[in-house]
Amino acid sequence: MIPEIQYIKGIGPKRAVALNKYGIKTFWELIEYFPRRYLDRTRILPLNNLSKDAEVTVIGKIEAAGVRRGRKPVFYLVISDGNGILEAVWFNYVNQYKTMFKVGEWVSLSGKVNFYRGFQMVHPDYDKLGDGDFENLINTGKIIPIYPGNEAFKKVGLNSYTFRKIFHSILSSHVQEIPEVLPESLYNQRNFLPRQESFRNIHSPLEEDYLARSINRFKYEEFFFIQMMLALQKQHTSKNEPGYAFENPSVKLEKLYRQLPFNMTTAQMRVVKEIRGDMKRPHPMNRILQGDVGSGKTLVAMMAMLIAIDNGYQVALMVPTEVLAEQHYFTISTFLKDMDVMVGLLTGNTITSERKSLQDHLNSQDPLIVIGTHALIQENVTFSKLGLVIIDEQHRFGVMQRSTLLEKGIQAHVLMMTATPIPRTLALTIYGNLDVSTLDEMPPNRPPVQTYWRFEDKTEEIDVFVMDRVDKGEQVFIVYPLVEESEKIDLKAATENYSQYKKDQFARYKTALLHGQMKSEKKEKIMRDFSEGKIDILFSTTVIEVGIDVPNATIMVIEHAERFGLSQLHQLRGRIGRGSKKSYCILKTPYRISETAQKRLQIMTETSDGFQIAEEDLRIRSWGDFFGTRQSGLPVFKIANPVSDQSILQTARKDAFEIIKNDPHLRKEENSQLKEYFILHYKDKVKYFNIS
Ligand code: ADP
Ligand code: MG
């Protein structure tokens, strides 16, 4: 019998509570708490075998730990494995390290061996192993699993050592009860081990080859079931729902096309064609358009709008912020001014009479475009003839489920747009049954933005550079971080810095400060002034991240760039380089920043390709961090990484789709285990499907 986890040997009520909080409530969830990595004991060097400059991994017990004060404080550890000793030192975050290591615990350290009054490692990678019986372990010749930890686990003594013991015990007594989930022919074909063997090997590996096959199997499983879910959903896509067929020739679209001050890119043409094809069919379009910042998504959106308008329908364009709604309103009304199309703006600032007049038009089925925030659909605006919903900067909302619209009785075509482009296979995984269009080409004559990373001690030079460009007639953004947790402090810092500059260095220029706490009219005025060239240097928080389009803005200085995420930096940088002039982005940071921050900044200086940046960002950050919350409706992975494991993903996808194609309701005997597992774990994640 499978026990409740608190009755498992080595767990007990206290540890069960800690595990519970982390989302591990059942035996099945527990056994899928996979190691983060492994130490191969055959590659661990005894401490009496070190030599200078060797790159090694060692393990030992902490004999001493502390801070040496001096000109610069240093945190040190001394470890011993019974054969010899080694010192490790850290020059950064000394106080954090101090609280992290305890004498008597075991650690593994990896890095290069130096010699400084004895063998030493500077800033090694480390894994804390707990206070188990490692002396014994070193001599048993195993691959040692290292489990991810957290504060709560630490408090109740759950560490790599205790996890190893727990898994050792439960796997020996319950392994027979773990069911297989994949058809045998399938796991044989993919060279996986049976499921029971895979669990044994992933938690207590004896041999590298078996371990690798087990890891691959569990990665595959994660992808496989998600792909199966998608395959099942695909049978119930919007392609079967009734929708509006927009067959009228798009007179206004043609007119806009002829009036454009530039040629459309080939990618824009292709995507408009894809959208037009969708909208012609009597089923709702359900498409996501991904394209890097500046790839020209707005124009594509406008063309889709005109198709709906030409067919007598209403359009809702939703954006994440009011600032962006206002800018879109401005851009779109300008582009469409000769097109005889009504464009309305609905935000918190829309005055009552205007709101009422717009609502009247909406009620009387007049074709028109309404631009607003997400509240457009959710709140009290009613459309009497809604034919198209466009959601811009979709990544800010999370994936909008069509079901939300359907519940409101909306049969409209849906186009989502995102500036976080990701590789195609990934897009297929993430966006599920949405059709994906990609703008993979930038409008011509846009030299890439030159990006530099500079320390704060270069501030004066940067200021001089900024002034020089302004003297040449160009405009500048200076961006400050504003993170939720420390919003007040950040805002204060930004405001103070601004007043200082205004009084001092930049006194002879026109400057302004823009942040999210301002009244919308004020924000709008500042934005408009900036885009009309009435402001030279705009100090701003990240509110400019989405929106503002000012071709004359050529310089962006990002203060405390180490505090921004990679994709966010890329989005910000996308605000410049929108004209034909050469543009510069300067990432300013303190001298000492974390390694991951260094990596981010390095990538920013090396590439401006949004696809590549998104991929790198995914590699550095966890999947969940990248796409925001768990609530976003995107899959959460325990072991697989959709970026680095793309080939496994592709295989799993192919296999899952094949199975559903041959057995759409999973009724075949060979798929019975698979079906059982799927129903248990995935059923509530899918709204419409029918396999029972
Ligand atoms: P994003 O994809 O980031 O939303 P926008 O739609 O705001 O990008 O377009 C960025 C800028 O490029 C706008 O000023 C837009 O008018 C311009 N633009 C769009 N398409 C083209 C094109 N084919 N050629 C030249 N400029 C274009
Ligand atoms: Mg845009």
mmCIF file of N, CA, C and O and ligand atoms in Angstrom, residues 262-265 268 292-298 335 443 446 549 578, ligand 1:
data_model
loop_
_atom_site.group_PDB
_atom_site.id
_atom_site.type_symbol
_atom_site.label_atom_id
_atom_site.label_comp_id
_atom_site.label_asym_id
_atom_site.label_seq_id
_atom_site.Cartn_x
_atom_site.Cartn_y
_atom_site.Cartn_z
ATOM 1 N N PHE A 262 5.734 53.620 -46.315
ATOM 2 C CA PHE A 262 6.864 52.701 -46.473
ATOM 3 C C PHE A 262 6.354 51.408 -47.096
ATOM 4 O O PHE A 262 5.149 51.205 -47.222
ATOM 5 N N ASN A 263 7.264 50.544 -47.503
ATOM 6 C CA ASN A 263 6.846 49.232 -47.997
ATOM 7 C C ASN A 263 6.691 48.283 -46.836
ATOM 8 O O ASN A 263 7.504 48.287 -45.924
ATOM 9 N N MET A 264 5.682 47.450 -46.900
ATOM 10 C CA MET A 264 5.570 46.446 -45.844
ATOM 11 C C MET A 264 6.693 45.438 -45.988
ATOM 12 O O MET A 264 7.162 45.164 -47.089
ATOM 13 N N THR A 265 7.106 44.868 -44.872
ATOM 14 C CA THR A 265 8.120 43.818 -44.970
ATOM 15 C C THR A 265 7.443 42.546 -45.485
ATOM 16 O O THR A 265 6.227 42.394 -45.389
ATOM 17 N N GLN A 268 5.518 40.942 -42.793
ATOM 18 C CA GLN A 268 4.214 41.572 -42.535
ATOM 19 C C GLN A 268 3.173 41.117 -43.555
ATOM 20 O O GLN A 268 2.038 40.804 -43.212
ATOM 21 N N ASP A 292 9.432 40.623 -32.595
ATOM 22 C CA ASP A 292 10.300 41.403 -31.742
ATOM 23 C C ASP A 292 9.816 42.852 -31.655
ATOM 24 O O ASP A 292 9.072 43.310 -32.522
ATOM 25 N N VAL A 293 10.273 43.563 -30.628
ATOM 26 C CA VAL A 293 9.933 44.978 -30.543
ATOM 27 C C VAL A 293 10.370 45.688 -31.809
ATOM 28 O O VAL A 293 11.484 45.479 -32.290
ATOM 29 N N GLY A 294 9.470 46.463 -32.370
ATOM 30 C CA GLY A 294 9.810 47.225 -33.560
ATOM 31 C C GLY A 294 9.606 46.472 -34.858
ATOM 32 O O GLY A 294 9.910 46.989 -35.928
ATOM 33 N N SER A 295 9.094 45.255 -34.786
ATOM 34 C CA SER A 295 8.928 44.497 -36.025
ATOM 35 C C SER A 295 7.669 44.927 -36.788
ATOM 36 O O SER A 295 7.437 44.461 -37.896
ATOM 37 N N GLY A 296 6.875 45.799 -36.197
ATOM 38 C CA GLY A 296 5.729 46.347 -36.913
ATOM 39 C C GLY A 296 4.436 45.569 -36.726
ATOM 40 O O GLY A 296 3.675 45.362 -37.677
ATOM 41 N N LYS A 297 4.163 45.190 -35.499
ATOM 42 C CA LYS A 297 2.940 44.432 -35.233
ATOM 43 C C LYS A 297 1.692 45.315 -35.337
ATOM 44 O O LYS A 297 0.632 44.855 -35.748
ATOM 45 N N THR A 298 1.852 46.588 -34.970
ATOM 46 C CA THR A 298 0.682 47.465 -34.956
ATOM 47 C C THR A 298 0.051 47.571 -36.342
ATOM 48 O O THR A 298 -1.169 47.561 -36.484
ATOM 49 N N PHE A 335 -2.941 56.947 -38.529
ATOM 50 C CA PHE A 335 -2.839 56.103 -39.723
ATOM 51 C C PHE A 335 -4.172 56.012 -40.470
ATOM 52 O O PHE A 335 -4.204 55.930 -41.683
ATOM 53 N N PRO A 443 11.744 45.987 -40.106
ATOM 54 C CA PRO A 443 11.692 46.963 -41.190
ATOM 55 C C PRO A 443 13.108 47.399 -41.556
ATOM 56 O O PRO A 443 13.980 47.426 -40.686
ATOM 57 N N ARG A 446 17.170 50.036 -40.245
ATOM 58 C CA ARG A 446 17.246 50.237 -38.801
ATOM 59 C C ARG A 446 18.563 49.668 -38.326
ATOM 60 O O ARG A 446 18.653 48.482 -38.056
ATOM 61 N N ASP A 549 6.751 55.518 -29.007
ATOM 62 C CA ASP A 549 7.447 55.366 -30.266
ATOM 63 C C ASP A 549 7.939 56.744 -30.690
ATOM 64 O O ASP A 549 7.169 57.563 -31.161
ATOM 65 N N ARG A 578 14.436 53.478 -33.390
ATOM 66 C CA ARG A 578 13.227 53.342 -34.188
ATOM 67 C C ARG A 578 13.238 54.263 -35.392
ATOM 68 O O ARG A 578 12.341 54.220 -36.211
HETATM 69 P P1 ADP B 1 5.978 46.577 -32.485
HETATM 70 O O1 ADP B 1 6.041 45.319 -33.271
HETATM 71 O O2 ADP B 1 7.049 46.663 -31.462
HETATM 72 O O3 ADP B 1 4.600 46.841 -31.931
HETATM 73 P P2 ADP B 1 5.417 48.882 -34.070
HETATM 74 O O4 ADP B 1 4.222 48.319 -34.698
HETATM 75 O O5 ADP B 1 5.208 49.885 -32.993
HETATM 76 O O6 ADP B 1 6.339 47.723 -33.512
HETATM 77 O O7 ADP B 1 6.343 49.463 -35.217
HETATM 78 C C1 ADP B 1 7.523 50.132 -34.946
HETATM 79 C C2 ADP B 1 7.751 51.261 -35.912
HETATM 80 O O8 ADP B 1 8.024 50.764 -37.200
HETATM 81 C C3 ADP B 1 6.549 52.184 -36.085
HETATM 82 O O9 ADP B 1 7.030 53.491 -36.127
HETATM 83 C C4 ADP B 1 5.964 51.751 -37.391
HETATM 84 O O10 ADP B 1 5.263 52.800 -38.009
HETATM 85 C C5 ADP B 1 7.188 51.369 -38.178
HETATM 86 N N1 ADP B 1 6.972 50.389 -39.233
HETATM 87 C C6 ADP B 1 6.129 49.343 -39.218
HETATM 88 N N2 ADP B 1 6.234 48.618 -40.338
HETATM 89 C C7 ADP B 1 7.183 49.210 -41.087
HETATM 90 C C8 ADP B 1 7.758 48.934 -42.379
HETATM 91 N N3 ADP B 1 7.370 47.882 -43.098
HETATM 92 N N4 ADP B 1 8.724 49.761 -42.819
HETATM 93 C C9 ADP B 1 9.145 50.808 -42.088
HETATM 94 N N5 ADP B 1 8.636 51.132 -40.878
HETATM 95 C C10 ADP B 1 7.669 50.343 -40.383
#
